[in-house]
CSV table of C-alpha atoms and ligand atoms in Angstrom, one decimal:
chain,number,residue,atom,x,y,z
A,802,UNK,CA,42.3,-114.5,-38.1
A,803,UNK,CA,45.1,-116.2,-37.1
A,804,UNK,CA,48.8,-116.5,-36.1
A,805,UNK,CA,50.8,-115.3,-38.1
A,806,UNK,CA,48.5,-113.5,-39.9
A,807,UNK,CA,47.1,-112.1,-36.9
A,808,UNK,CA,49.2,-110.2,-34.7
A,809,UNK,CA,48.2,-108.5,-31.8
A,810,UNK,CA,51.7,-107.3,-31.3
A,811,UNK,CA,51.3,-105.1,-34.1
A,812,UNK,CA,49.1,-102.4,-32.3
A,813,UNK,CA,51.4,-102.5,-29.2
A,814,UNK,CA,54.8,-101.9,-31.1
A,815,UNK,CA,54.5,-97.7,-31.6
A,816,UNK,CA,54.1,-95.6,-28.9
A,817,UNK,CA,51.7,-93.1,-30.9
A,818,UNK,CA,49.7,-96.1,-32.2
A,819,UNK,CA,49.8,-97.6,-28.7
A,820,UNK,CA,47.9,-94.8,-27.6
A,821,UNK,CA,45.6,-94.5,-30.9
A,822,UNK,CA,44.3,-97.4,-30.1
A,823,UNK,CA,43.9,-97.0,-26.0
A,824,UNK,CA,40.7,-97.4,-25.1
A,825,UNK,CA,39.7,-95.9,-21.9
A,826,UNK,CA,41.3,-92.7,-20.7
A,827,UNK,CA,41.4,-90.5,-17.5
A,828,UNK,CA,40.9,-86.8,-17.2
A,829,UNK,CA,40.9,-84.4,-14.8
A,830,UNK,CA,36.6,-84.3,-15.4
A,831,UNK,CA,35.9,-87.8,-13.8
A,832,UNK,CA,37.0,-87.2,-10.4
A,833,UNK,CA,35.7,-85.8,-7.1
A,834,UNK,CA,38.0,-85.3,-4.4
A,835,UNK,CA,36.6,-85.7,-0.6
A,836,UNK,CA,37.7,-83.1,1.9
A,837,UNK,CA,37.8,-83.1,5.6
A,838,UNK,CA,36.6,-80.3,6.9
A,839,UNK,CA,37.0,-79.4,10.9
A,840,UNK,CA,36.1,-76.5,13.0
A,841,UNK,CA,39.0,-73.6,13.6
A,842,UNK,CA,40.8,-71.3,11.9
A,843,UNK,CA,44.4,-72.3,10.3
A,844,UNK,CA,44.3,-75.9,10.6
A,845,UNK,CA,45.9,-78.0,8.3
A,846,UNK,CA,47.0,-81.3,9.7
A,847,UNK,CA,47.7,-84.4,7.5
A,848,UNK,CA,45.8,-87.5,7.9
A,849,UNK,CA,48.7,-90.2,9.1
A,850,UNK,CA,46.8,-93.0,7.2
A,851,UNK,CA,45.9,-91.0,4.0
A,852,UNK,CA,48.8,-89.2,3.2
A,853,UNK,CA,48.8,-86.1,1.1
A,854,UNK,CA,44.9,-85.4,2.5
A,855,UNK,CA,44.3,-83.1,5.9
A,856,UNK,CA,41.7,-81.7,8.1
A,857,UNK,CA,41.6,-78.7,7.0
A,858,UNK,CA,39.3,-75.7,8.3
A,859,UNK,CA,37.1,-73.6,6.5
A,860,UNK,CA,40.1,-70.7,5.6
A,861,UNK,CA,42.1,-73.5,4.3
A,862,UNK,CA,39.4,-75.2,2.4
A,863,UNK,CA,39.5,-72.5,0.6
A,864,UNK,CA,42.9,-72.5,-0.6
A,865,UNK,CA,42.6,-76.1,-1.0
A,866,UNK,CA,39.6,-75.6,-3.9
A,867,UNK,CA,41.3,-73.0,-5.4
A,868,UNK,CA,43.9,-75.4,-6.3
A,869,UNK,CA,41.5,-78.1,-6.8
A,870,UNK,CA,39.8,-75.9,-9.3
A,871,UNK,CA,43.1,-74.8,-11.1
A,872,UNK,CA,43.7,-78.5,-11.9
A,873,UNK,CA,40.5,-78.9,-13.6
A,874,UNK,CA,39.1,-81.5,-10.6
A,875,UNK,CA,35.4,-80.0,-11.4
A,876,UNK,CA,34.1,-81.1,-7.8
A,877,UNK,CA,35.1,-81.5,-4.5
A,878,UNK,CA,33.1,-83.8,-1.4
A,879,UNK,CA,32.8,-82.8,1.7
A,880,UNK,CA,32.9,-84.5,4.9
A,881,UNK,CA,32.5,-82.4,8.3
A,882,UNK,CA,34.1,-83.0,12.1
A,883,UNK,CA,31.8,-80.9,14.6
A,884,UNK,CA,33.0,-79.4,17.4
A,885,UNK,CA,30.7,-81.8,19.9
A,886,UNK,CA,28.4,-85.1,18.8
A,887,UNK,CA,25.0,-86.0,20.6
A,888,UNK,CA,22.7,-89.1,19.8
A,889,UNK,CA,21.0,-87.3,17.5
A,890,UNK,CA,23.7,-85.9,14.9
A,891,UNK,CA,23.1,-82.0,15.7
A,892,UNK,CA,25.7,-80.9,14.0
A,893,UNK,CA,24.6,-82.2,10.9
A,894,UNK,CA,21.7,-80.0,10.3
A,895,UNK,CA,22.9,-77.0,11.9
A,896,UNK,CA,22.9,-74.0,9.6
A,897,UNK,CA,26.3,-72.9,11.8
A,898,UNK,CA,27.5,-76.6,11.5
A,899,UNK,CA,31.3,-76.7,9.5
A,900,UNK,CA,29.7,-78.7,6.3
A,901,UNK,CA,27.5,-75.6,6.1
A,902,UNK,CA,29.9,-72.8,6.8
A,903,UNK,CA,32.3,-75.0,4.2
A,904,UNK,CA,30.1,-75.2,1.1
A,905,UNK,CA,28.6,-70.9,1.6
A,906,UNK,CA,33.0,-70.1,1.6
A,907,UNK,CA,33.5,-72.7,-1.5
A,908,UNK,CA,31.2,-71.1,-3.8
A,909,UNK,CA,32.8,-67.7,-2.9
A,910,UNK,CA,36.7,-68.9,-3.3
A,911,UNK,CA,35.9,-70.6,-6.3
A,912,UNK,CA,32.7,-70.7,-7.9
A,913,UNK,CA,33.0,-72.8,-11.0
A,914,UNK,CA,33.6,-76.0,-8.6
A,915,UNK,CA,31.2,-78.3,-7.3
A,916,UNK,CA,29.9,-78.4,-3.9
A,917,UNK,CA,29.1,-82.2,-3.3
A,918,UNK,CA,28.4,-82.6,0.6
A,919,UNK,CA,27.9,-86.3,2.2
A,920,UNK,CA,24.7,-86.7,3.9
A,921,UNK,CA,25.2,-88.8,6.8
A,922,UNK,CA,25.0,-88.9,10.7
A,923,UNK,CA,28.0,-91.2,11.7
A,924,UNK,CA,30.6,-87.9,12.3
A,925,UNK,CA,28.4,-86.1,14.2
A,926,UNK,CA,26.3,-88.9,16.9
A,927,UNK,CA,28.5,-90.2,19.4
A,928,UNK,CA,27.8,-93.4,19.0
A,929,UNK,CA,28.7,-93.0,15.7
A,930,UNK,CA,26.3,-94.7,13.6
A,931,UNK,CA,24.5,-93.7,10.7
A,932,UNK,CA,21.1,-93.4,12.4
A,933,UNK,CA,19.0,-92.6,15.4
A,934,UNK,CA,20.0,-95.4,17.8
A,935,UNK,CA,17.3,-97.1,20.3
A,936,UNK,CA,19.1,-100.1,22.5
A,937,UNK,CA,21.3,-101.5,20.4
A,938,UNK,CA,19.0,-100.7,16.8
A,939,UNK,CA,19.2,-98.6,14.3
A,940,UNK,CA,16.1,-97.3,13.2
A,941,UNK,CA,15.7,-96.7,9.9
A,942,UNK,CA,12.6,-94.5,9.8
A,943,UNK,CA,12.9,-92.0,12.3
A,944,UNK,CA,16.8,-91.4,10.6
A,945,UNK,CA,15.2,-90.3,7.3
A,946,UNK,CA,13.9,-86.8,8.8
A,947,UNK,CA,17.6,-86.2,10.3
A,948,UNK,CA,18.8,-86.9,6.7
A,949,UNK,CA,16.3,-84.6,4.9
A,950,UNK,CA,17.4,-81.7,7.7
A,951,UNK,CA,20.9,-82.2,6.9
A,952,UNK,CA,20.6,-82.4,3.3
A,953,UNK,CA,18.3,-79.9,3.1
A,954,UNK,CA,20.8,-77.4,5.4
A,955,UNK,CA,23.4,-78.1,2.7
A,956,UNK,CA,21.4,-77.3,-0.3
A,957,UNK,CA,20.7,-73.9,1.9
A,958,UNK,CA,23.9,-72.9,2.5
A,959,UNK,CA,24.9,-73.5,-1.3
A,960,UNK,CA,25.7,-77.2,-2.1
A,961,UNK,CA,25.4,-77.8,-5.6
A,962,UNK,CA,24.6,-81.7,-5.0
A,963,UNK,CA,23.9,-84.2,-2.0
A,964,UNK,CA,25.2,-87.7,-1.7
A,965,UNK,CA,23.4,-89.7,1.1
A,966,UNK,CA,26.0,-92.7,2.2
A,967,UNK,CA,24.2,-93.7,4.9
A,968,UNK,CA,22.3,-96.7,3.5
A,969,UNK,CA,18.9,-96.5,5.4
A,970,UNK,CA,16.1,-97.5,3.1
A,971,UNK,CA,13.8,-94.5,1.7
A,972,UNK,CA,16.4,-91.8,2.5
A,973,UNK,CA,16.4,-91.2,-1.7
A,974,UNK,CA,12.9,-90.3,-2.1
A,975,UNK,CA,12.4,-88.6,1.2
A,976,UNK,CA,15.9,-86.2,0.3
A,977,UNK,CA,14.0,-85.9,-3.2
A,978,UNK,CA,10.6,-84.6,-1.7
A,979,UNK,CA,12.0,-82.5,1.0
A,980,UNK,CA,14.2,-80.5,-1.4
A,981,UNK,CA,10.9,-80.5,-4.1
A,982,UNK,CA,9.0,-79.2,-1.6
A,983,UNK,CA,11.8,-76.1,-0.7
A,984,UNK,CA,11.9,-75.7,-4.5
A,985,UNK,CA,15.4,-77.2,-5.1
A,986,UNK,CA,13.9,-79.2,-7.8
A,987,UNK,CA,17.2,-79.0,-10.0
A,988,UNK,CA,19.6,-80.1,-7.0
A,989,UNK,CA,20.8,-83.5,-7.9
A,990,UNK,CA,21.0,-86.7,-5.8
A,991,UNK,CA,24.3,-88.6,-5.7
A,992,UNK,CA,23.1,-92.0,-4.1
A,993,UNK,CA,25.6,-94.3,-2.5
A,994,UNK,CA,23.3,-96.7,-3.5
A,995,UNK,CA,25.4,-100.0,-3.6
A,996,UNK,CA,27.0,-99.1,-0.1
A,997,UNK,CA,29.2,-102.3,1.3
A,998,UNK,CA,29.7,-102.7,5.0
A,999,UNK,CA,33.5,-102.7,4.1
A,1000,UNK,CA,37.0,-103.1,6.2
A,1001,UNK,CA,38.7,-100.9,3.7
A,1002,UNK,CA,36.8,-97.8,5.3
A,1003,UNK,CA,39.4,-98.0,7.9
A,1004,UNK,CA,41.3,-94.9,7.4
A,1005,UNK,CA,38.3,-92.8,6.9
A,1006,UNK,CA,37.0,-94.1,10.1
A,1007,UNK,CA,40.0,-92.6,11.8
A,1008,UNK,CA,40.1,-89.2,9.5
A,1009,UNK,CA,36.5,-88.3,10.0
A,1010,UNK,CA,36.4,-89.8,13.6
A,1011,UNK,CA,33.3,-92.0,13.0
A,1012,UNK,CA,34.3,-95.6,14.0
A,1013,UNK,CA,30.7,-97.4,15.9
A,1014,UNK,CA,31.1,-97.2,19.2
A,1015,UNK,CA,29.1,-100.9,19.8
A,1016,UNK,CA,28.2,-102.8,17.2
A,1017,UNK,CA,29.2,-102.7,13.3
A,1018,UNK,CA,27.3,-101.6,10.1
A,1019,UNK,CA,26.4,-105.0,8.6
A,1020,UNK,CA,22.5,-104.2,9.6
A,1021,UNK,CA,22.6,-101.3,7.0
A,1022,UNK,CA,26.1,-101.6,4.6
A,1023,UNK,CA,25.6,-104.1,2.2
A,1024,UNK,CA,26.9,-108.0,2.4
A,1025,UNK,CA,30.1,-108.2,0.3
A,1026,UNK,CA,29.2,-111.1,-1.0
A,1027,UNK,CA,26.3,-109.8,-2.7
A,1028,UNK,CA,26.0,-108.3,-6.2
A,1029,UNK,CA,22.5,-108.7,-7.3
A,1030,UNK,CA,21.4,-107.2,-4.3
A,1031,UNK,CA,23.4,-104.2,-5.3
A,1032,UNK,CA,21.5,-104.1,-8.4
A,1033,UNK,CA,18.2,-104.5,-6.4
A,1034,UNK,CA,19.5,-101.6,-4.2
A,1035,UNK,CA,20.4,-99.1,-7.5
A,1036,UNK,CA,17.0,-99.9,-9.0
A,1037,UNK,CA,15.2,-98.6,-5.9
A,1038,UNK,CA,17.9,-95.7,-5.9
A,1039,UNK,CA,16.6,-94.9,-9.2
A,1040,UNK,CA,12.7,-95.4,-8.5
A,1041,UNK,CA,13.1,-93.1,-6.0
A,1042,UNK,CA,14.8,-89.8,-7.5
A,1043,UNK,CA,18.2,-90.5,-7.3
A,1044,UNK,CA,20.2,-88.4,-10.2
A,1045,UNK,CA,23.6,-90.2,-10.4
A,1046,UNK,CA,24.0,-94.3,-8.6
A,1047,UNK,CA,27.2,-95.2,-6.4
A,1048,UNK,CA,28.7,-98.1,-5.9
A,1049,UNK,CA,31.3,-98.3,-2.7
A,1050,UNK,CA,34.2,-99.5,-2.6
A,1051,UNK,CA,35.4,-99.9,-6.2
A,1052,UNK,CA,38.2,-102.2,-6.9
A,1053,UNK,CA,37.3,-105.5,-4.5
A,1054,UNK,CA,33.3,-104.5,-6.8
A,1055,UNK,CA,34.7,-103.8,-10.1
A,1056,UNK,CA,31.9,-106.6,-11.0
A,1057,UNK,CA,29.2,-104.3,-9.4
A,1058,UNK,CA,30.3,-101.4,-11.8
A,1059,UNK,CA,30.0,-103.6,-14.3
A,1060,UNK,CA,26.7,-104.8,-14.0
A,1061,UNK,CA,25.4,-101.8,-12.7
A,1062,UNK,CA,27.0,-99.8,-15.7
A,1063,UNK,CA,24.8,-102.8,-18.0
A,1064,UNK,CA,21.2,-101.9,-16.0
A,1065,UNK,CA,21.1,-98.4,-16.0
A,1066,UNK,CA,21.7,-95.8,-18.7
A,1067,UNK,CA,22.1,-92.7,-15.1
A,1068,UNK,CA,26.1,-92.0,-14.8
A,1069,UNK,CA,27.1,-94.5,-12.6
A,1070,UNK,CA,29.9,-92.9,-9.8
A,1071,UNK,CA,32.6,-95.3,-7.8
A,1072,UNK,CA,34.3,-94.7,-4.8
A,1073,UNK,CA,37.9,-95.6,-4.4
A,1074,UNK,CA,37.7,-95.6,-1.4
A,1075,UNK,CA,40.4,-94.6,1.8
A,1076,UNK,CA,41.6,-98.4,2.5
A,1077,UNK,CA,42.1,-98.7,-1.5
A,1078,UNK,CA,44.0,-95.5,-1.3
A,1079,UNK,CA,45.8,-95.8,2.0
A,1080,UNK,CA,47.2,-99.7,0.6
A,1081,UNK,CA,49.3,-98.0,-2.6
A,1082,UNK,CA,50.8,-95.7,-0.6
A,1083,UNK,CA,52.0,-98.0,2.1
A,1084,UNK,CA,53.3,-100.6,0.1
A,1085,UNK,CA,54.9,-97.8,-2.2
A,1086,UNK,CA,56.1,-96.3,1.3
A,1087,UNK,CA,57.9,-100.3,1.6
A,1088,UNK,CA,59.3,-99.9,-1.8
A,1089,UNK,CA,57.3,-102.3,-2.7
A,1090,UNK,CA,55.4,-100.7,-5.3
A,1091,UNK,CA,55.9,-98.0,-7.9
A,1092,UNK,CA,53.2,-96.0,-6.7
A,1093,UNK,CA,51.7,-93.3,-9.1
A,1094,UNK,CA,51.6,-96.3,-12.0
A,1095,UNK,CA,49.9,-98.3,-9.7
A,1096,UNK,CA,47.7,-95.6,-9.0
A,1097,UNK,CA,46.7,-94.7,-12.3
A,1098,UNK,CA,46.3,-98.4,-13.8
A,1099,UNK,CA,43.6,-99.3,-10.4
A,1100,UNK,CA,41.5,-96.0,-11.2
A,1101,UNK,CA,41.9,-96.3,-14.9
A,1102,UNK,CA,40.8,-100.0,-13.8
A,1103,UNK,CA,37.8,-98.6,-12.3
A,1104,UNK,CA,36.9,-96.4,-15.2
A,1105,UNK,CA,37.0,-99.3,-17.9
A,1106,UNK,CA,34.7,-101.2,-15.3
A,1107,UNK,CA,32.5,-99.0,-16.0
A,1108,UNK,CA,32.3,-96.0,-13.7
A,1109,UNK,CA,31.6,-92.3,-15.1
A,1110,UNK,CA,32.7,-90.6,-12.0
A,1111,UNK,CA,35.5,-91.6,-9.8
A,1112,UNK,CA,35.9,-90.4,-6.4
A,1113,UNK,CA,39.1,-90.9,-5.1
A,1114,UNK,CA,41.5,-89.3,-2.6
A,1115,UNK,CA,44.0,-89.6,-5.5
A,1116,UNK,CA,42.4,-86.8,-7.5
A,1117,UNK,CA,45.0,-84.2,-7.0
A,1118,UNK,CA,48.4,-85.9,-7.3
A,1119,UNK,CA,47.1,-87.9,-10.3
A,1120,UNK,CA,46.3,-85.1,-12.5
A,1121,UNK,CA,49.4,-83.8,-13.4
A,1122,UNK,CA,50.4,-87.1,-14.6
A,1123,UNK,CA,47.4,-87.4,-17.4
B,2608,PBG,C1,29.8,-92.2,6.1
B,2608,PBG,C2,30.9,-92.6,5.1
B,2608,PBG,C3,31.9,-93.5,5.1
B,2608,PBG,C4,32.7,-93.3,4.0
B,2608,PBG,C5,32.0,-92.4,3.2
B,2608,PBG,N1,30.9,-91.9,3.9
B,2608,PBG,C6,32.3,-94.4,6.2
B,2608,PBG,C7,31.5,-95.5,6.6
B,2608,PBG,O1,30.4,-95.8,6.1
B,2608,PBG,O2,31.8,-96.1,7.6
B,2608,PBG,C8,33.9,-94.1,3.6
B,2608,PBG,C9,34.9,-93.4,2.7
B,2608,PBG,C10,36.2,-94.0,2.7
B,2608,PBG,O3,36.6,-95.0,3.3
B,2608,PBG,O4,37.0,-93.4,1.9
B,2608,PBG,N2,28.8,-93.1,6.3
């Protein structure tokens, strides 16, 4: 089928066929929206480098889902600042520990939503890595029973689902066991399982206060230059119990969605991650862009790639625009 017989302008000339014929679409259902949480009472600042997201303490979180809720967003991820960090993350697996305090308070204000809590170490050590540190290594094995503590504390104090980001090998399976063995066989397992060690984490470094203090995360984050390691990565994700496979960031890996969307037949999450977000608004902020179409062609972008789940500081504002 040719010109002029064929025209593909045809299907593009009426608005109502226009959209007929659209074939991906957002709604409110794909996304999860990350939240800060810190300790105190009536705290609500704005992140300067993520605009329209705050540290917000527990009281507040709890506003902040109920509106989350009311605009359909089905889940929320939570992130914690502690009150003090140590070399061995603490805070993370304490059953007083903000994260903790966060997800027992969301299940009250608003029980329909879903408690998603990262499992990971680099808020809460002060060297801010993801694992136990010895010298200048990060050892992978003896980080796994941390994990397990922390991700089991969560589950205990009403998370609905865990997502371990902090790319140490085995942390899947052990999460899986050690929440088998408590009896929260029907928890699932969001794996960050395609984790790159990424400059666009940038802002979230500075929001959740968890930059390395020596060193950088290229011994655990993935190479950006590789993509069939990613799919090496999801397959072991998925060997060992994970529920749902991540791949982080989304728009400079739109190929990695793609491929991993072909492998597997799990749902398949992507993070739009803070630097992704944090570039729209500043070059909107210059004028330079028109920034809520620009927001929703790069996650619609992201969904056509093949992602399932989106999670994206974007949630909120985007909604009403669907
Ligand atoms: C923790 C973690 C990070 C992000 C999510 N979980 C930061 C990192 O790995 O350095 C990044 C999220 C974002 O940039 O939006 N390991």
């Amino acid at each position: 089928m040719r010109f002029p017989t064929y025209r593909a302008r045809r299907l593009r000339e009426h608005d109502v066929l226009r959209q007929m014929v659209q074939e991906t679409r957002l709604a409110p259902q794909d996304f999860i929206y990350p939240l800060f949480v810190t300790p105190g009472r009536g705290v609500r600042e704005e992140i300067s480098s993520m605009p329209g997201n705050y540290h917000l303490s527990v009281d507040q979180v709890e506003e902040e889902v109920r509106e989350v809720a009311d605009l359909g967003i089905p889940a929320v991820l939570l992130f914690g600042l502690p009150e003090t960090k140590d070399a061995v993350g603490r805070e993370a697996y304490s059953p007083s520990g903000v994260i903790q305090q966060a997800s027992q308070a969301i299940k009250k204000a608003a029980p329909s939503l879903m408690v998603v809590t990262d499992v990971c170490l680099c808020e809460y050590t002060d060297h801010g890595h993801c694992g136990v540190v010895e010298g200048n290594r990060i050892v992978n094995d003896l980080t796994l029973d941390l994990l397990c503590r922390t991700a089991l504390s969560h589950v205990e104090a009403g998370a609905d689902m865990v997502a371990p980001s902090d790319m140490m090998d085995g942390r899947v399976g052990a999460i899986r066991e050690t929440l088998d063995a408590k009896g929260h066989v029907s928890v699932p397992i969001m794996a960050y399982a395609a984790k790159y060690a990424s400059s666009f984490y940038g802002p979230f470094r500075e929001a959740a206060d968890s930059t390395p203090q020596f060193g950088d995360r290229r011994s655990y984050q993935m190479n950006p230059a590789n993509a069939r390691e990613a799919l090496r990565e999801v397959r072991l994700d998925i060997e060992e119990g994970a529920d749902i496979v991540m791949v982080k960031p989304a728009l400079a890996y739109l190929d990695v969605i793609y491929q991993v969307r072909q492998m597997t037949d799990l749902p398949v999450a992507a993070y739009n991650v803070s630097g992704e977000f944090a570039m729209i608004k500043a070059a909107a902020r210059m004028g330079w862009l028109d920034e809520m179409p620009a927001i929703l062609e790069a996650l619609v972008g992201i969904k056509r790639a093949g992602a399932d789940i989106i999670l994206t500081y974007s949630a909120k504002e985007v909604v009403p625009h669907l």
